[in-house]
XYZ file of C-alpha atoms in Angstrom:
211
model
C 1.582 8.917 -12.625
C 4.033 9.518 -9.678
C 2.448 7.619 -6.654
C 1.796 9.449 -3.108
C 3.499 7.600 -0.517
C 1.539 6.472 2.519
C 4.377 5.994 5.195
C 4.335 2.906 7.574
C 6.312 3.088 10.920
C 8.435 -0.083 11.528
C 9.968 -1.445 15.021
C 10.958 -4.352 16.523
C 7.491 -6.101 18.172
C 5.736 -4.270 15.480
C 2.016 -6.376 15.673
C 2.331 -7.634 12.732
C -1.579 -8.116 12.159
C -2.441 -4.988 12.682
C -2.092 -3.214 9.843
C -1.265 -5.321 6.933
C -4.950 -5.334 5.818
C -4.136 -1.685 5.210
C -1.149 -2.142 3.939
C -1.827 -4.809 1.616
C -4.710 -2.947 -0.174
C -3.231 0.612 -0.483
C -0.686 -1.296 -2.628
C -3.770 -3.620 -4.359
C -4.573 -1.648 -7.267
C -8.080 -3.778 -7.757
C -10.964 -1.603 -7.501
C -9.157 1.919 -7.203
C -10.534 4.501 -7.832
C -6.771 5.442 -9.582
C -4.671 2.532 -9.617
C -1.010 3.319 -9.182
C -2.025 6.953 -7.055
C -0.342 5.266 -3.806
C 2.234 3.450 -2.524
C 3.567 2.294 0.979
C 7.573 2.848 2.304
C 8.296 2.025 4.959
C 10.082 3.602 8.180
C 12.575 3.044 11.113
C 13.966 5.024 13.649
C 17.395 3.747 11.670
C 17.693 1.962 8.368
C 18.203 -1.232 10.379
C 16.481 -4.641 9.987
C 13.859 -4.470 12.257
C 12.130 -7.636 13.480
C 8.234 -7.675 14.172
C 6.180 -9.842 16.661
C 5.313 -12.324 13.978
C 9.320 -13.106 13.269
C 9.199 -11.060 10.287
C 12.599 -9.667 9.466
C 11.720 -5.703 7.244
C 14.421 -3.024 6.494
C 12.937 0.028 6.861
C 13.413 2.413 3.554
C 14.350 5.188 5.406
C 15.076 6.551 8.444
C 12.630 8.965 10.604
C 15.438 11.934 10.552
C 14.595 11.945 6.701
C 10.923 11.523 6.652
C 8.607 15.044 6.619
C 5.150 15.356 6.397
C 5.471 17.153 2.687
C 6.551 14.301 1.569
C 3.798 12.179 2.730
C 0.111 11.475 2.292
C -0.400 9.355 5.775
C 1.703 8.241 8.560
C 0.908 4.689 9.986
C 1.343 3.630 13.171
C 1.017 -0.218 14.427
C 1.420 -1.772 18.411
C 4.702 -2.800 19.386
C 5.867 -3.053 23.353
C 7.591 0.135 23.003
C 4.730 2.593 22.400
C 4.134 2.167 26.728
C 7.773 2.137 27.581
C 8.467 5.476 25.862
C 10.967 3.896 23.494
C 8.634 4.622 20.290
C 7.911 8.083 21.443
C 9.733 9.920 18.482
C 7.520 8.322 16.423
C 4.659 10.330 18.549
C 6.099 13.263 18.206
C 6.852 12.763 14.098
C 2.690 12.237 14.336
C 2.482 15.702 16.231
C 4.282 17.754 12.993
C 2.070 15.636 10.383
C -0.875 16.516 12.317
C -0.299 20.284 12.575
C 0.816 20.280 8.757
C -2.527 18.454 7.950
C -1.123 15.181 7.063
C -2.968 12.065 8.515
C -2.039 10.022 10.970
C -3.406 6.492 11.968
C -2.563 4.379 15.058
C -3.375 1.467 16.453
C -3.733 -0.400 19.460
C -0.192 0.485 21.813
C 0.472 3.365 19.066
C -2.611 5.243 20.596
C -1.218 5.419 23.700
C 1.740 7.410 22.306
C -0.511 9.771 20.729
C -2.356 10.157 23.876
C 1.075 10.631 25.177
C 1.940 13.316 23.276
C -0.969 15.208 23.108
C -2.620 14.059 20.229
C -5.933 12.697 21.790
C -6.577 15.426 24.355
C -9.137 17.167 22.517
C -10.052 14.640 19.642
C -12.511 11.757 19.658
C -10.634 8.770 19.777
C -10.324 5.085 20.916
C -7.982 2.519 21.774
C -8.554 -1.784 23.436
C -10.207 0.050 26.777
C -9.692 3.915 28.142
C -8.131 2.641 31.215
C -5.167 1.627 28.742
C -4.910 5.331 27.449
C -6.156 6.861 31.189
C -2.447 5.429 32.097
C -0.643 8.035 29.443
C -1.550 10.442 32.058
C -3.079 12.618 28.848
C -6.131 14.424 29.049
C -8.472 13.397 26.642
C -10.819 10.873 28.390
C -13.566 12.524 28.065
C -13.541 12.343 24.255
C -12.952 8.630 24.605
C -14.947 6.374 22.416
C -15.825 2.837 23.024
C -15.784 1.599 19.494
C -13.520 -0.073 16.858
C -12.035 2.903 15.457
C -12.469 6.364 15.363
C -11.693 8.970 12.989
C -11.250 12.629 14.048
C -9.731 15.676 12.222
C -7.240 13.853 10.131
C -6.058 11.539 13.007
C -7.232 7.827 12.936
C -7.645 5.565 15.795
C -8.435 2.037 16.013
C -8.234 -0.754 18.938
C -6.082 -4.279 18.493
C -8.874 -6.177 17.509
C -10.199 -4.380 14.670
C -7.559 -4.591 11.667
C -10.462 -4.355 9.399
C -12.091 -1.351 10.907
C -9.202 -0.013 10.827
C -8.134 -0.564 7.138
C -11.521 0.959 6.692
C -10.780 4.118 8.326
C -7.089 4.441 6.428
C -8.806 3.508 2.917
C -11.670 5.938 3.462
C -9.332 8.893 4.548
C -7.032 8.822 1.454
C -9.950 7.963 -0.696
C -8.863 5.320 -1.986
C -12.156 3.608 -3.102
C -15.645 4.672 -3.821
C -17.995 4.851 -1.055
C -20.134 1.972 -2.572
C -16.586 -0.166 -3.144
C -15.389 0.590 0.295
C -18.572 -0.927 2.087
C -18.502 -3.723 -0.473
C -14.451 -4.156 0.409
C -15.448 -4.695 3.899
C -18.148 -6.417 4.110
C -16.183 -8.968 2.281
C -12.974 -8.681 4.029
C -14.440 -8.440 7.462
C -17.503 -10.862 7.591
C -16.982 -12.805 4.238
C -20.487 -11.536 3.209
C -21.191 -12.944 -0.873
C -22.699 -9.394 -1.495
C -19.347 -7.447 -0.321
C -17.782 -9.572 -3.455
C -20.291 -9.054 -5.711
C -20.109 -5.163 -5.767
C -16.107 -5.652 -5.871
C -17.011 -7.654 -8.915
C -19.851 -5.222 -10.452
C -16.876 -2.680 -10.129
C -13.717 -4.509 -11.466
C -16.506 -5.264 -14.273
C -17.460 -1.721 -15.408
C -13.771 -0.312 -15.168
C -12.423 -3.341 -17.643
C -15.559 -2.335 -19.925
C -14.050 1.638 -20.016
């Protein structure tokens, strides 16, 4: 099986919490519905070391010149300081053409603003941490703002800095990565450390060893 590639976007001050529950169970083949069917590369503005807000040194795998939405099942966004500064804006814009080709998209916290920024949230339902932060972008989607963790809508994914888990949700659910039942079981484990989350995980990992 040749594995779809689920792009993450890399950059110094990337927030380093934001998405690795995400990241860390795309590549997790336990409970899959098809283990192996994705994989995560990551991406830089360059092919230079990048350093996140955690210390964490990453070389991107390629460059953003090189990266189109054919060749891609999602496109990740975390926070960093740049998304408000402008600097991460070709990022933003990289979002617009997988958008219009049908190609997820998923941001979080600061990354949200750029997508506001560029369009993106003007006539979706979306969130971010407050919609004073995004009312700053100068965009004109307020009115579709929604107070809540995260927020999927048409193919693009929002989520605010607090809610890694909601967020993972969100990403998992739209490539379809796991069963329905698996996915709620996933997070009520991984989100509230609820015993009955891991006991579906383990009716499931149960019944595909038995096949």
């Amino acid at each position: 099986m040749t594995s779809k590639i689920v792009h993450v976007a890399v950059f110094d001050t990337l927030a380093d919490w934001e998405v690795g529950a995400a990241t860390a169970h795309i590549n997790n083949d336990a409970w899959h519905r098809e283990p192996g069917a994705y994989r995560t590369r990551t991406v830089g503005v360059s092919t230079e070391p990048v350093t996140t807000m955690g210390g964490m040194r990453i070389v991107p795998d390629i460059a953003l010149a090189e990266l189109t939405p054919a060749d891609s099942a999602m496109l990740i966004l975390p926070g960093a300081t740049g998304w408000e500064l402008g600097e991460l804006d070709p990022f933003a814009q990289k979002a617009r053409e997988f958008a219009a080709a049908g190609v997820p998209v998923a941001a979080i916290c600061g990354a949200t603003f750029g997508l506001a920024r560029a369009g993106l949230l003007d006539d979706r339902r979306h969130t971010s941490n407050v919609a004073a932060f995004l009312a700053a972008s100068g965009y004109a989607g307020g009115d579709h703002y929604v107070d809540e963790p995260a927020v999927t809508d048409r193919g693009v994914i929002t989520a605010n800095s607090t809610a890694p888990f909601e967020f993972a949700r969100e990403v998992l659910a739209a490539l379809e990565i796991y069963e329905p039942e698996v996915l709620d079981g996933w997070y009520r484990l991984f989100s509230a450390g609820d015993p009955a989350g891991y006991a579906v995980l383990a009716e499931y990992e149960a019944r595909q060893a038995a096949v």
